[in-house]
């Protein structure tokens, strides 16, 4: 998603702050063990921030490894000129192996059957082996050393890394901490057993954002931060535990109309907003087709206008929403409303909006839609 000439005069857009992104990357690099590097997770359009923009910005700062969810995301980065390692974390159909090879992508082996069918394609592939250390999602069971070792013997697969995923590293209970410690123990034991068999496990990586921020430095070659890179936590109840991260994204939209709603009248679909007295309503040109949760306007959603919080009212529409601007500084058509980000001394965080809608910032940001141009701050 590239900036368009109409971005800052359009109906709605995402602003992304390259200075904040670089700051966050450097802060996270300071948490790494010697010899460990960032593998920036840029799946889902870099959590809604624009994958190409994020990758180019970080690549200019020396980051040379990226993780995506699927083949098409990896191809898009290569076509944009991104070099270095691009690891496809998700399952890729084996018959698409020629595309993996053609674009120089590294494929995660989802399980033993996936490895066998990838090998059977007869295409030379770089792979990282996913190990199941307790999440029970993808991966070869980490205790099954024989099955893991067999992947090294398959023709056409060049194993360059072994990885896993910590599923409760964001938790706060003693049980969560104990489970995470068990996952780490199982993972490192599997790597050591491979070495004892004379096999090089290659680059090890197991930490995502919460594992990186909450655990001591790990003896790995990569860490895979996602949400932390973008200066957000999954929710206010799950802090990352690292001070100084800065939000990268602001979400803004245009006020297109302001009108008076007489007392006793309703507004919006279902006339869900009813005025008991004369009210001033602003129409803001963004809606659920842009990726906002439809329920936000009826769960306490707000926007910033002139540095002042103004409540959303009524039912959110596909392309617009209503804001009550009766109180506070005057609002006019053409003004900019901030839905996520800072306006003057006020701020609305992605975590706040996500909590209002019963979700996490990861989902809220990654579902922001392609109608919202990504506008880098200069």
Short mmCIF file of C-alpha atoms in Angstrom, two decimals:
data_model
loop_
_atom_site.label_atom_id
_atom_site.label_comp_id
_atom_site.label_asym_id
_atom_site.label_seq_id
_atom_site.Cartn_x
_atom_site.Cartn_y
_atom_site.Cartn_z
CA UNK A 1 0.00 0.00 0.00
CA UNK A 2 1.71 3.14 -1.21
CA UNK A 3 0.95 6.76 -0.42
CA UNK A 4 -1.31 8.44 -2.96
CA UNK A 5 -1.38 12.17 -3.78
CA UNK A 6 -4.84 12.48 -2.22
CA UNK A 7 -3.94 10.78 1.05
CA UNK A 8 -4.00 13.83 3.30
CA UNK A 9 -7.00 15.37 1.58
CA UNK A 10 -8.97 12.15 1.29
CA UNK A 11 -11.78 10.70 3.32
CA UNK A 12 -9.68 8.60 5.74
CA UNK A 13 -6.11 7.39 6.06
CA UNK A 14 -3.42 5.80 8.21
CA UNK A 15 -0.43 7.88 9.26
CA UNK A 16 2.71 5.91 10.08
CA UNK A 17 5.71 7.33 11.88
CA UNK A 18 9.04 5.98 10.63
CA UNK A 19 10.93 7.60 13.49
CA UNK A 20 8.81 5.70 16.02
CA UNK A 21 9.25 2.43 14.13
CA UNK A 22 13.04 2.78 14.07
CA UNK A 23 13.04 3.78 17.74
CA UNK A 24 11.06 0.65 18.66
CA UNK A 25 13.33 -1.60 16.61
CA UNK A 26 16.42 -0.23 18.32
CA UNK A 27 14.85 -0.58 21.76
CA UNK A 28 13.96 -4.22 21.05
CA UNK A 29 17.43 -4.90 19.64
CA UNK A 30 18.76 -3.83 23.02
CA UNK A 31 16.95 -6.78 24.60
CA UNK A 32 18.67 -9.39 22.43
CA UNK A 33 21.49 -11.69 23.38
CA UNK A 34 24.79 -11.21 21.51
CA UNK A 35 24.53 -12.72 18.04
CA UNK A 36 20.72 -12.57 18.00
CA UNK A 37 18.94 -10.42 15.41
CA UNK A 38 15.44 -9.19 14.77
CA UNK A 39 13.21 -11.05 12.35
CA UNK A 40 10.53 -8.39 11.90
CA UNK A 41 7.04 -9.83 11.61
CA UNK A 42 5.28 -7.99 8.78
CA UNK A 43 2.37 -10.35 8.15
CA UNK A 44 -1.14 -8.94 7.64
CA UNK A 45 0.27 -5.78 6.04
CA UNK A 46 2.57 -5.37 9.03
CA UNK A 47 -0.37 -5.37 11.44
CA UNK A 48 -2.08 -2.76 9.30
CA UNK A 49 0.96 -0.47 9.00
CA UNK A 50 1.89 -1.32 5.40
CA UNK A 51 4.27 -4.26 4.95
CA UNK A 52 6.40 -2.76 2.19
CA UNK A 53 6.84 0.55 4.01
CA UNK A 54 7.76 -1.21 7.27
CA UNK A 55 10.18 -3.61 5.59
CA UNK A 56 11.89 -0.83 3.61
CA UNK A 57 12.19 1.36 6.70
CA UNK A 58 13.70 -1.43 8.80
CA UNK A 59 15.91 -2.74 6.00
CA UNK A 60 17.47 0.73 5.76
CA UNK A 61 18.37 0.32 9.45
CA UNK A 62 20.08 -3.03 8.93
CA UNK A 63 17.24 -5.45 9.67
CA UNK A 64 17.72 -8.29 7.20
CA UNK A 65 15.08 -10.87 8.13
CA UNK A 66 11.30 -10.70 7.91
CA UNK A 67 8.43 -13.06 8.65
CA UNK A 68 5.13 -13.25 6.76
CA UNK A 69 2.08 -15.47 7.06
CA UNK A 70 1.66 -16.73 3.51
CA UNK A 71 3.27 -17.06 0.11
CA UNK A 72 1.55 -14.03 -1.44
CA UNK A 73 2.86 -11.76 1.33
CA UNK A 74 6.40 -12.97 0.72
CA UNK A 75 6.14 -12.46 -3.03
CA UNK A 76 4.85 -8.92 -2.51
CA UNK A 77 7.93 -8.05 -0.45
CA UNK A 78 10.31 -9.53 -3.02
CA UNK A 79 8.59 -7.65 -5.83
CA UNK A 80 9.05 -4.48 -3.80
CA UNK A 81 12.79 -5.13 -3.67
CA UNK A 82 13.10 -6.46 -0.13
CA UNK A 83 16.15 -8.71 0.20
CA UNK A 84 17.42 -10.89 3.02
CA UNK A 85 15.53 -13.74 4.66
CA UNK A 86 11.76 -13.82 4.23
CA UNK A 87 10.25 -16.68 6.24
CA UNK A 88 6.72 -17.85 5.43
CA UNK A 89 5.42 -18.86 8.84
CA UNK A 90 2.17 -20.40 7.62
CA UNK A 91 1.39 -23.47 5.56
CA UNK A 92 2.05 -23.23 1.84
CA UNK A 93 0.53 -25.79 -0.55
CA UNK A 94 3.37 -28.07 -1.69
CA UNK A 95 2.46 -27.60 -5.35
CA UNK A 96 3.48 -23.94 -4.93
CA UNK A 97 7.05 -24.93 -4.12
CA UNK A 98 8.32 -23.54 -7.46
CA UNK A 99 7.10 -20.07 -6.43
CA UNK A 100 8.85 -20.35 -3.07
CA UNK A 101 12.07 -21.16 -4.87
CA UNK A 102 11.64 -18.58 -7.61
CA UNK A 103 11.27 -15.75 -5.09
CA UNK A 104 13.96 -17.03 -2.73
CA UNK A 105 11.55 -17.48 0.17
CA UNK A 106 12.15 -19.67 3.20
CA UNK A 107 9.23 -21.96 4.06
CA UNK A 108 8.18 -23.16 7.51
CA UNK A 109 7.64 -26.93 7.60
CA UNK A 110 4.30 -27.18 9.35
CA UNK A 111 4.59 -30.86 10.28
CA UNK A 112 6.25 -34.04 9.08
CA UNK A 113 3.66 -34.67 6.37
CA UNK A 114 4.17 -31.15 5.05
CA UNK A 115 7.91 -31.72 4.88
CA UNK A 116 7.45 -34.96 2.94
CA UNK A 117 5.14 -33.42 0.37
CA UNK A 118 7.35 -30.33 -0.03
CA UNK A 119 10.33 -32.59 -0.66
CA UNK A 120 8.37 -34.65 -3.18
CA UNK A 121 7.97 -31.60 -5.43
CA UNK A 122 11.59 -31.95 -6.51
CA UNK A 123 12.33 -28.24 -6.01
CA UNK A 124 15.26 -27.03 -3.93
CA UNK A 125 13.81 -25.17 -0.95
CA UNK A 126 15.16 -23.37 2.11
CA UNK A 127 13.10 -24.32 5.15
CA UNK A 128 12.80 -23.76 8.88
CA UNK A 129 11.31 -26.61 10.90
CA UNK A 130 8.40 -25.72 13.18
CA UNK A 131 8.48 -27.64 16.47
CA UNK A 132 5.43 -28.16 18.66
CA UNK A 133 6.55 -27.42 22.21
CA UNK A 134 3.07 -27.31 23.71
CA UNK A 135 0.87 -24.95 21.73
CA UNK A 136 -0.44 -27.84 19.62
CA UNK A 137 -1.06 -25.74 16.55
CA UNK A 138 1.65 -26.39 13.97
CA UNK A 139 4.93 -28.22 14.24
CA UNK A 140 6.59 -31.60 14.61
CA UNK A 141 6.39 -32.74 18.25
CA UNK A 142 9.59 -31.45 19.83
CA UNK A 143 10.07 -34.70 21.75
CA UNK A 144 10.07 -36.75 18.51
CA UNK A 145 13.72 -36.26 17.66
CA UNK A 146 13.66 -39.05 15.09
CA UNK A 147 10.89 -37.35 13.10
CA UNK A 148 12.69 -34.02 13.27
CA UNK A 149 15.98 -35.59 12.21
CA UNK A 150 14.28 -37.28 9.28
CA UNK A 151 13.46 -33.86 7.80
CA UNK A 152 17.21 -33.25 7.45
CA UNK A 153 17.51 -36.40 5.33
CA UNK A 154 14.80 -35.43 2.85
CA UNK A 155 16.04 -34.48 -0.61
CA UNK A 156 15.51 -30.93 -1.89
CA UNK A 157 15.00 -29.44 1.60
CA UNK A 158 17.79 -27.33 3.08
CA UNK A 159 17.07 -26.90 6.78
CA UNK A 160 18.35 -23.48 7.82
CA UNK A 161 16.50 -23.05 11.10
CA UNK A 162 14.31 -24.55 13.80
CA UNK A 163 11.66 -22.58 15.66
CA UNK A 164 8.66 -22.72 17.95
CA UNK A 165 6.12 -20.35 19.46
CA UNK A 166 5.43 -19.44 23.08
CA UNK A 167 1.68 -19.53 23.61
CA UNK A 168 1.31 -18.06 27.13
CA UNK A 169 4.31 -15.74 27.39
CA UNK A 170 1.80 -12.88 27.64
CA UNK A 171 0.19 -14.44 30.72
CA UNK A 172 0.69 -13.21 34.26
CA UNK A 173 0.08 -16.35 36.33
CA UNK A 174 2.60 -18.73 37.85
CA UNK A 175 1.12 -21.47 35.66
CA UNK A 176 1.81 -19.37 32.55
CA UNK A 177 5.40 -18.76 33.57
CA UNK A 178 5.92 -22.44 34.34
CA UNK A 179 4.46 -23.47 30.99
CA UNK A 180 6.69 -21.02 29.14
CA UNK A 181 9.74 -22.35 30.97
CA UNK A 182 8.72 -25.87 29.98
CA UNK A 183 8.39 -24.85 26.33
CA UNK A 184 11.88 -23.33 26.37
CA UNK A 185 13.33 -26.44 27.99
CA UNK A 186 11.74 -28.76 25.43
CA UNK A 187 12.85 -26.56 22.53
CA UNK A 188 16.49 -26.31 23.54
CA UNK A 189 16.63 -30.01 24.35
CA UNK A 190 15.41 -30.83 20.85
CA UNK A 191 18.08 -28.60 19.33
CA UNK A 192 20.78 -30.23 21.44
CA UNK A 193 19.63 -33.72 20.51
CA UNK A 194 19.91 -32.76 16.85
CA UNK A 195 23.48 -31.61 17.43
CA UNK A 196 24.26 -34.88 19.17
CA UNK A 197 23.10 -36.64 16.00
CA UNK A 198 25.53 -34.56 14.01
CA UNK A 199 22.84 -32.28 12.58
CA UNK A 200 23.03 -28.50 12.57
CA UNK A 201 19.64 -27.03 13.62
CA UNK A 202 20.63 -23.71 12.07
CA UNK A 203 19.04 -20.50 13.30
CA UNK A 204 16.95 -20.99 16.43
CA UNK A 205 14.03 -18.69 17.22
CA UNK A 206 11.17 -18.94 19.70
CA UNK A 207 10.47 -15.42 21.03
CA UNK A 208 7.71 -13.25 19.63
CA UNK A 209 6.89 -9.85 21.14
CA UNK A 210 5.94 -10.96 24.63
CA UNK A 211 8.67 -13.57 24.83
CA UNK A 212 11.23 -10.99 23.76
CA UNK A 213 10.03 -8.31 26.15
CA UNK A 214 9.31 -10.44 29.20
CA UNK A 215 12.03 -13.11 29.13
CA UNK A 216 15.77 -12.80 29.65
CA UNK A 217 17.88 -12.82 26.47
CA UNK A 218 17.71 -16.24 24.84
CA UNK A 219 20.47 -18.24 23.09
CA UNK A 220 18.84 -17.87 19.68
CA UNK A 221 19.79 -16.36 16.34
CA UNK A 222 16.48 -14.56 15.80
CA UNK A 223 13.61 -13.02 17.75
CA UNK A 224 10.30 -12.39 15.97
CA UNK A 225 8.63 -9.22 17.31
CA UNK A 226 5.33 -8.21 15.78
CA UNK A 227 2.97 -6.04 17.82
CA UNK A 228 5.83 -4.62 19.92
CA UNK A 229 7.54 -3.24 16.82
CA UNK A 230 4.48 -1.13 16.22
CA UNK A 231 4.46 0.30 19.73
CA UNK A 232 1.39 -1.47 21.03
CA UNK A 233 0.54 -4.20 23.50
CA UNK A 234 -2.16 -6.73 22.79
CA UNK A 235 -4.33 -5.17 25.49
CA UNK A 236 -3.98 -2.89 28.52
CA UNK A 237 -4.33 -5.98 30.70
CA UNK A 238 -1.31 -7.61 29.02
CA UNK A 239 1.51 -5.05 29.17
CA UNK A 240 4.69 -5.91 27.34
CA UNK A 241 6.76 -4.88 30.32
CA UNK A 242 9.15 -2.67 28.33
CA UNK A 243 9.08 1.09 28.75
CA UNK A 244 9.61 3.49 25.89
CA UNK A 245 7.87 1.84 22.94
CA UNK A 246 6.06 4.41 20.80
CA UNK A 247 2.87 3.91 18.77
CA UNK A 248 3.63 3.99 15.05
CA UNK A 249 0.11 4.30 13.59
CA UNK A 250 -2.53 7.01 13.78
CA UNK A 251 -5.94 6.59 12.16
CA UNK A 252 -7.62 9.74 10.88
CA UNK A 253 -10.76 10.61 8.91
CA UNK A 254 -12.46 13.70 7.56
CA UNK A 255 -15.53 15.45 8.91
CA UNK A 256 -17.76 15.83 5.86
CA UNK A 257 -20.91 17.37 7.32
CA UNK A 258 -22.15 18.98 10.52
CA UNK A 259 -25.85 19.43 11.25
CA UNK A 260 -28.28 20.12 14.07
CA UNK A 261 -30.51 17.27 15.20
CA UNK A 262 -33.67 18.75 16.75
CA UNK A 263 -34.92 17.50 20.10
CA UNK A 264 -37.07 14.41 19.80
CA UNK A 265 -35.49 13.20 16.53
CA UNK A 266 -33.43 10.12 15.77
CA UNK A 267 -30.36 9.66 13.58
CA UNK A 268 -28.67 6.84 11.72
CA UNK A 269 -29.79 3.31 10.93
CA UNK A 270 -32.65 2.21 13.14
CA UNK A 271 -32.74 5.77 14.46
CA UNK A 272 -30.62 4.26 17.21
CA UNK A 273 -29.50 7.67 18.47
CA UNK A 274 -32.38 9.65 19.94
CA UNK A 275 -31.95 13.27 21.00
CA UNK A 276 -33.73 14.58 24.05
CA UNK A 277 -32.58 18.10 23.19
CA UNK A 278 -31.04 19.83 20.18
CA UNK A 279 -27.69 18.20 19.36
CA UNK A 280 -24.93 18.93 16.86
CA UNK A 281 -23.82 15.85 14.91
CA UNK A 282 -20.73 15.49 12.75
CA UNK A 283 -20.54 12.90 9.99
CA UNK A 284 -17.05 11.34 9.84
CA UNK A 285 -16.09 9.53 6.65
CA UNK A 286 -14.96 6.15 7.95
CA UNK A 287 -16.91 3.01 8.78
CA UNK A 288 -16.88 -0.72 9.26
CA UNK A 289 -15.90 -1.37 5.63
CA UNK A 290 -12.60 0.29 6.55
CA UNK A 291 -12.04 -2.34 9.22
CA UNK A 292 -13.46 -0.66 12.29
CA UNK A 293 -15.55 -2.93 14.54
CA UNK A 294 -19.18 -2.03 13.89
CA UNK A 295 -19.96 -2.22 17.60
CA UNK A 296 -17.47 0.50 18.50
CA UNK A 297 -19.93 3.39 18.13
CA UNK A 298 -22.28 1.82 20.69
CA UNK A 299 -19.60 0.68 23.11
CA UNK A 300 -18.18 4.01 24.12
CA UNK A 301 -16.19 4.78 20.98
CA UNK A 302 -14.79 8.29 20.70
CA UNK A 303 -12.82 10.46 18.30
CA UNK A 304 -10.53 13.40 18.90
CA UNK A 305 -11.51 16.71 17.30
CA UNK A 306 -9.50 19.80 18.15
CA UNK A 307 -7.77 17.86 20.93
CA UNK A 308 -11.12 17.08 22.59
CA UNK A 309 -12.79 13.69 22.96
CA UNK A 310 -16.18 13.49 21.25
CA UNK A 311 -18.50 10.46 21.54
CA UNK A 312 -19.61 8.33 18.61
CA UNK A 313 -23.38 7.89 18.58
CA UNK A 314 -25.87 5.63 16.86
CA UNK A 315 -24.95 2.68 14.65
CA UNK A 316 -21.76 2.77 12.66
CA UNK A 317 -22.39 2.65 8.91
CA UNK A 318 -20.34 0.92 6.26
CA UNK A 319 -18.64 4.17 5.22
CA UNK A 320 -19.51 6.79 7.85
CA UNK A 321 -20.13 7.24 11.54
CA UNK A 322 -21.82 9.92 13.64
CA UNK A 323 -20.17 11.95 16.37
CA UNK A 324 -21.89 14.21 18.91
CA UNK A 325 -20.06 17.56 18.80
CA UNK A 326 -22.61 19.57 20.77
CA UNK A 327 -20.15 20.40 23.52
CA UNK A 328 -16.60 21.68 23.17
CA UNK A 329 -14.89 23.68 20.45
CA UNK A 330 -16.79 24.20 17.21
CA UNK A 331 -16.40 21.55 14.52
CA UNK A 332 -16.77 22.15 10.79
CA UNK A 333 -16.73 20.13 7.59
CA UNK A 334 -13.15 19.51 6.54
CA UNK A 335 -11.84 19.04 10.08
CA UNK A 336 -9.78 15.92 10.81
CA UNK A 337 -11.00 13.40 13.36
CA UNK A 338 -8.50 11.09 15.05
CA UNK A 339 -9.73 7.60 15.89
CA UNK A 340 -6.36 6.19 16.97
CA UNK A 341 -3.47 8.45 17.85
CA UNK A 342 -2.76 11.87 19.30
CA UNK A 343 -4.42 15.24 18.73
CA UNK A 344 -2.98 18.02 20.85
CA UNK A 345 -2.66 16.77 24.41
CA UNK A 346 -5.22 14.00 24.00
CA UNK A 347 -4.64 10.45 22.79
CA UNK A 348 -6.72 7.40 21.95
CA UNK A 349 -4.70 4.18 21.92
CA UNK A 350 -5.29 1.09 19.83
CA UNK A 351 -5.45 -0.89 23.07
CA UNK A 352 -8.29 1.30 24.36
CA UNK A 353 -10.34 0.88 21.20
CA UNK A 354 -9.71 -2.86 21.12
CA UNK A 355 -10.82 -3.31 24.71
CA UNK A 356 -14.05 -1.41 24.05
CA UNK A 357 -14.83 -3.95 21.33
CA UNK A 358 -13.80 -7.03 23.28
CA UNK A 359 -10.73 -7.80 21.16
CA UNK A 360 -6.98 -7.14 21.11
CA UNK A 361 -4.95 -4.47 19.37
CA UNK A 362 -3.43 -7.10 17.06
CA UNK A 363 -6.83 -7.81 15.50
CA UNK A 364 -7.96 -4.20 15.46
CA UNK A 365 -4.87 -2.97 13.61
CA UNK A 366 -4.52 -5.88 11.20
CA UNK A 367 -8.10 -5.61 9.97
CA UNK A 368 -7.75 -1.97 8.86
CA UNK A 369 -8.77 -2.06 5.22
CA UNK A 370 -7.16 -1.21 1.89
CA UNK A 371 -9.37 1.86 1.42
CA UNK A 372 -7.18 3.55 4.02
CA UNK A 373 -3.97 4.78 2.34
CA UNK A 374 -0.78 4.46 4.35
CA UNK A 375 0.77 7.92 4.68
CA UNK A 376 4.33 8.08 6.04
CA UNK A 377 5.05 11.11 8.19
CA UNK A 378 7.88 13.27 6.93
#
